[in-house]
Amino acid sequence: MEEDHGPQNHAVNKFQSTVLIAALANLALLLLFPPFDSQPLGRMGPANFDAFYPAFDVPANGTLNSGLLYLEIFPVLINAALAWLLLQGAPSRPRVRWQSVLQWLVIADLLLILLFPPFETQPLAARMGDRAFEGFRFALSGNVQRGIFLPLLFMELLLLALNAAALWLAFGLVARGDETNGAESPAVPEPLAAASAAPGPDSGQIGRSGRDRRLRQNPHYGSAERRRGSERRKQS
């Protein structure tokens, strides 16, 4: 004999749909402007990180930096998966409040960015030569020759702030819309519903109020007439 555990809600709510749209928008932005390396002339020497170029306008000596692109896509997928799981639940009441989900994700991302910032290297000899992007390392692992790559760090912080602001606004609109829809269809008060549905002495008329019974003669009512003169005139 199978046990009935009640209906389970597997539908995607509006908060999860917002997370999905935001994740797709971020992935589209990353794929439209991927990172490229600059290959030296004659292809002598290793390629160095150059900049982010449009995918449809690749420079002649540019090669895709797939490692950095994967590092950009991976946090987007992790954040989307965590937000998706935490915002499960009813359409208007997810399991965890959307404000808490967004705040904790932003704090975790900010700590991760500051603990593992991008680094660049520069030759020691009179600081001659070009700077080269080295990768993401622990914040305290810098030295004289290795420093934080500030332009890329500022870009990470800017994208985090834009995502947080956009999601806060979108989640707020979704929550406000659910509250408005709930206010437009208020529930009938229980005392009023019980009074309107309670059967009266007349078994053939269900839900008649006391005033309706006074305005009509009840053939099953054998007691003396108790209606006032104004009410008896209304029957004609």
Short mmCIF file of C-alpha atoms in Angstrom, two decimals:
data_model
loop_
_atom_site.label_atom_id
_atom_site.label_comp_id
_atom_site.label_asym_id
_atom_site.label_seq_id
_atom_site.Cartn_x
_atom_site.Cartn_y
_atom_site.Cartn_z
CA MET A 1 0.00 0.00 0.00
CA GLU A 2 1.48 3.28 -1.11
CA GLU A 3 1.47 6.25 1.23
CA ASP A 4 0.10 9.55 0.03
CA HIS A 5 2.55 12.30 0.99
CA GLY A 6 0.37 15.03 -0.48
CA PRO A 7 0.94 17.14 -3.59
CA GLN A 8 4.50 18.27 -4.24
CA ASN A 9 5.21 21.56 -5.95
CA HIS A 10 7.81 21.03 -8.68
CA ALA A 11 6.77 24.07 -10.72
CA VAL A 12 9.22 26.87 -11.38
CA ASN A 13 8.21 30.01 -9.49
CA LYS A 14 8.74 33.58 -10.64
CA PHE A 15 11.86 34.07 -8.53
CA GLN A 16 13.54 31.06 -10.13
CA SER A 17 12.53 32.34 -13.57
CA THR A 18 14.20 35.66 -12.74
CA VAL A 19 17.39 33.83 -11.72
CA LEU A 20 17.35 31.89 -15.00
CA ILE A 21 16.94 35.07 -17.06
CA ALA A 22 19.76 36.80 -15.16
CA ALA A 23 22.09 33.82 -15.64
CA LEU A 24 21.37 33.67 -19.37
CA ALA A 25 21.97 37.42 -19.68
CA ASN A 26 25.35 37.12 -17.94
CA LEU A 27 26.37 34.15 -20.08
CA ALA A 28 25.38 36.04 -23.23
CA LEU A 29 27.49 39.02 -22.13
CA LEU A 30 30.51 36.82 -21.42
CA LEU A 31 30.24 35.04 -24.76
CA LEU A 32 29.72 38.25 -26.72
CA PHE A 33 32.82 39.86 -25.16
CA PRO A 34 35.27 37.03 -24.42
CA PRO A 35 38.87 37.58 -23.27
CA PHE A 36 41.64 37.49 -25.87
CA ASP A 37 45.38 37.10 -25.69
CA SER A 38 47.80 39.06 -27.82
CA GLN A 39 50.14 36.88 -29.84
CA PRO A 40 53.60 38.46 -30.46
CA LEU A 41 54.66 39.13 -34.03
CA GLY A 42 56.11 36.05 -35.66
CA ARG A 43 54.44 34.04 -32.87
CA MET A 44 57.69 34.18 -30.92
CA GLY A 45 57.13 33.87 -27.19
CA PRO A 46 54.03 33.15 -25.14
CA ALA A 47 50.74 34.99 -25.67
CA ASN A 48 49.74 37.56 -23.04
CA PHE A 49 46.29 38.70 -21.98
CA ASP A 50 45.21 41.67 -24.05
CA ALA A 51 41.59 42.71 -23.44
CA PHE A 52 37.93 41.81 -23.95
CA TYR A 53 36.88 42.14 -27.59
CA PRO A 54 33.54 41.54 -29.31
CA ALA A 55 33.27 37.97 -30.53
CA PHE A 56 32.46 39.22 -34.05
CA ASP A 57 35.47 41.59 -34.19
CA VAL A 58 38.51 39.55 -33.21
CA PRO A 59 41.89 41.30 -33.69
CA ALA A 60 44.29 39.85 -36.22
CA ASN A 61 46.85 38.74 -33.63
CA GLY A 62 44.31 37.78 -30.99
CA THR A 63 43.65 34.30 -29.64
CA LEU A 64 40.84 33.29 -27.30
CA ASN A 65 41.86 32.94 -23.65
CA SER A 66 39.70 29.89 -22.93
CA GLY A 67 41.02 29.44 -19.38
CA LEU A 68 39.90 32.91 -18.30
CA LEU A 69 36.56 32.45 -20.09
CA TYR A 70 35.90 29.25 -18.14
CA LEU A 71 36.74 31.03 -14.90
CA GLU A 72 34.14 33.68 -15.78
CA ILE A 73 31.40 31.20 -16.69
CA PHE A 74 31.91 28.93 -13.68
CA PRO A 75 30.86 31.49 -10.97
CA VAL A 76 27.76 32.44 -12.98
CA LEU A 77 26.60 28.82 -13.05
CA ILE A 78 27.38 28.28 -9.35
CA ASN A 79 25.50 31.41 -8.28
CA ALA A 80 22.51 30.53 -10.46
CA ALA A 81 22.36 26.96 -9.10
CA LEU A 82 22.54 28.11 -5.46
CA ALA A 83 19.89 30.80 -5.95
CA TRP A 84 17.66 28.33 -7.82
CA LEU A 85 17.80 25.80 -4.98
CA LEU A 86 17.30 28.35 -2.19
CA LEU A 87 14.34 30.04 -3.91
CA GLN A 88 12.32 26.85 -4.30
CA GLY A 89 8.83 26.84 -2.85
CA ALA A 90 5.49 28.45 -3.48
CA PRO A 91 5.22 31.06 -6.27
CA SER A 92 4.93 33.95 -3.80
CA ARG A 93 6.71 32.39 -0.78
CA PRO A 94 10.01 30.67 -1.58
CA ARG A 95 11.74 28.52 1.00
CA VAL A 96 14.22 31.31 1.82
CA ARG A 97 13.48 35.04 1.61
CA TRP A 98 14.85 36.49 -1.62
CA GLN A 99 16.50 39.37 0.27
CA SER A 100 18.54 36.94 2.36
CA VAL A 101 19.50 34.83 -0.68
CA LEU A 102 20.72 37.85 -2.61
CA GLN A 103 22.59 39.38 0.32
CA TRP A 104 24.47 36.19 1.19
CA LEU A 105 25.39 35.49 -2.43
CA VAL A 106 26.72 39.02 -2.89
CA ILE A 107 28.76 38.80 0.32
CA ALA A 108 30.20 35.41 -0.70
CA ASP A 109 31.10 36.67 -4.18
CA LEU A 110 32.68 39.83 -2.79
CA LEU A 111 34.84 37.86 -0.36
CA LEU A 112 35.88 35.48 -3.13
CA ILE A 113 36.86 38.37 -5.41
CA LEU A 114 38.88 40.11 -2.71
CA LEU A 115 40.56 36.94 -1.43
CA PHE A 116 41.59 35.78 -4.91
CA PRO A 117 42.12 38.91 -7.02
CA PRO A 118 43.74 38.93 -10.46
CA PHE A 119 47.52 39.41 -10.49
CA GLU A 120 49.96 40.73 -13.06
CA THR A 121 53.73 40.47 -13.32
CA GLN A 122 56.21 43.14 -14.37
CA PRO A 123 59.95 42.79 -15.11
CA LEU A 124 62.27 44.01 -12.39
CA ALA A 125 64.90 45.59 -14.65
CA ALA A 126 63.96 49.26 -14.38
CA ARG A 127 60.37 48.14 -14.83
CA MET A 128 60.97 47.72 -18.56
CA GLY A 129 58.67 45.61 -20.66
CA ASP A 130 54.97 44.95 -20.77
CA ARG A 131 52.85 43.80 -17.87
CA ALA A 132 51.49 40.27 -18.18
CA PHE A 133 48.33 38.85 -16.63
CA GLU A 134 49.34 35.98 -14.38
CA GLY A 135 46.04 34.67 -13.02
CA PHE A 136 43.95 34.66 -9.85
CA ARG A 137 45.94 34.05 -6.68
CA PHE A 138 45.59 34.48 -2.96
CA ALA A 139 45.54 38.15 -1.97
CA LEU A 140 48.59 37.87 0.33
CA SER A 141 50.80 36.15 -2.23
CA GLY A 142 51.95 39.37 -3.92
CA ASN A 143 55.54 40.55 -4.00
CA VAL A 144 57.67 43.22 -5.65
CA GLN A 145 57.35 41.68 -9.08
CA ARG A 146 53.73 40.58 -8.74
CA GLY A 147 50.90 43.04 -8.13
CA ILE A 148 47.12 43.12 -8.33
CA PHE A 149 45.71 43.67 -11.81
CA LEU A 150 43.48 46.61 -10.87
CA PRO A 151 41.54 47.07 -14.17
CA LEU A 152 40.27 43.50 -14.10
CA LEU A 153 39.53 43.72 -10.37
CA PHE A 154 37.46 46.87 -10.85
CA MET A 155 35.60 45.18 -13.72
CA GLU A 156 34.70 42.23 -11.47
CA LEU A 157 33.42 44.54 -8.73
CA LEU A 158 31.41 46.59 -11.23
CA LEU A 159 29.71 43.52 -12.70
CA LEU A 160 28.90 42.24 -9.21
CA ALA A 161 27.32 45.57 -8.24
CA LEU A 162 25.28 45.75 -11.47
CA ASN A 163 24.02 42.18 -11.03
CA ALA A 164 23.08 42.79 -7.39
CA ALA A 165 21.19 45.99 -8.23
CA ALA A 166 19.37 44.43 -11.20
CA LEU A 167 18.35 41.31 -9.25
CA TRP A 168 17.22 43.35 -6.23
CA LEU A 169 14.99 45.43 -8.48
CA ALA A 170 13.66 42.39 -10.37
CA PHE A 171 12.93 40.38 -7.20
CA GLY A 172 11.21 43.40 -5.68
CA LEU A 173 8.94 43.77 -8.71
CA VAL A 174 8.08 40.07 -8.62
CA ALA A 175 7.23 40.17 -4.90
CA ARG A 176 5.19 43.37 -5.31
CA GLY A 177 3.27 41.83 -8.21
CA ASP A 178 2.38 38.76 -6.13
CA GLU A 179 1.18 40.94 -3.27
CA THR A 180 -0.98 42.98 -5.64
CA ASN A 181 -2.56 39.88 -7.15
CA GLY A 182 -3.32 38.58 -3.68
CA ALA A 183 -4.94 41.89 -2.64
CA GLU A 184 -7.22 41.96 -5.69
CA SER A 185 -8.95 38.69 -4.68
CA PRO A 186 -9.55 38.93 -0.91
CA ALA A 187 -11.00 35.93 0.88
CA VAL A 188 -14.57 36.07 2.24
CA PRO A 189 -14.58 36.49 6.04
CA GLU A 190 -15.47 33.25 7.80
CA PRO A 191 -18.36 34.68 9.93
CA LEU A 192 -19.98 36.21 6.84
CA ALA A 193 -19.54 33.03 4.80
CA ALA A 194 -21.00 30.92 7.60
CA ALA A 195 -23.97 33.24 8.02
CA SER A 196 -24.77 33.22 4.31
CA ALA A 197 -24.48 29.43 4.05
CA ALA A 198 -26.37 28.49 7.23
CA PRO A 199 -29.80 26.92 6.52
CA GLY A 200 -32.86 28.61 8.03
CA PRO A 201 -36.13 27.16 9.29
CA ASP A 202 -37.38 26.91 5.71
CA SER A 203 -35.77 23.66 4.53
CA GLY A 204 -36.60 24.46 0.90
CA GLN A 205 -34.65 27.73 0.85
CA ILE A 206 -30.98 27.39 1.76
CA GLY A 207 -29.03 30.47 2.72
CA ARG A 208 -31.99 32.90 3.09
CA SER A 209 -31.41 35.69 5.54
CA GLY A 210 -33.81 36.58 8.33
CA ARG A 211 -35.09 39.64 6.43
CA ASP A 212 -35.95 37.46 3.36
CA ARG A 213 -37.96 35.13 5.54
CA ARG A 214 -39.90 38.05 7.00
CA LEU A 215 -40.83 39.43 3.57
CA ARG A 216 -42.53 36.22 2.43
CA GLN A 217 -45.18 34.04 4.01
CA ASN A 218 -43.78 30.65 5.02
CA PRO A 219 -46.48 27.98 4.61
CA HIS A 220 -44.67 25.74 7.11
CA TYR A 221 -44.63 28.46 9.76
CA GLY A 222 -47.74 28.02 11.99
CA SER A 223 -47.17 30.74 14.60
CA ALA A 224 -48.80 34.15 14.72
CA GLU A 225 -47.82 36.83 12.24
CA ARG A 226 -44.98 38.98 13.64
CA ARG A 227 -44.30 41.23 10.68
CA ARG A 228 -44.79 44.93 10.97
CA GLY A 229 -47.18 46.84 8.78
CA SER A 230 -44.47 48.24 6.47
CA GLU A 231 -43.10 44.76 5.87
CA ARG A 232 -46.54 43.25 5.12
CA ARG A 233 -47.10 45.92 2.45
CA LYS A 234 -43.85 44.89 0.68
CA GLN A 235 -45.22 41.36 0.05
CA SER A 236 -47.85 42.66 -2.38
#
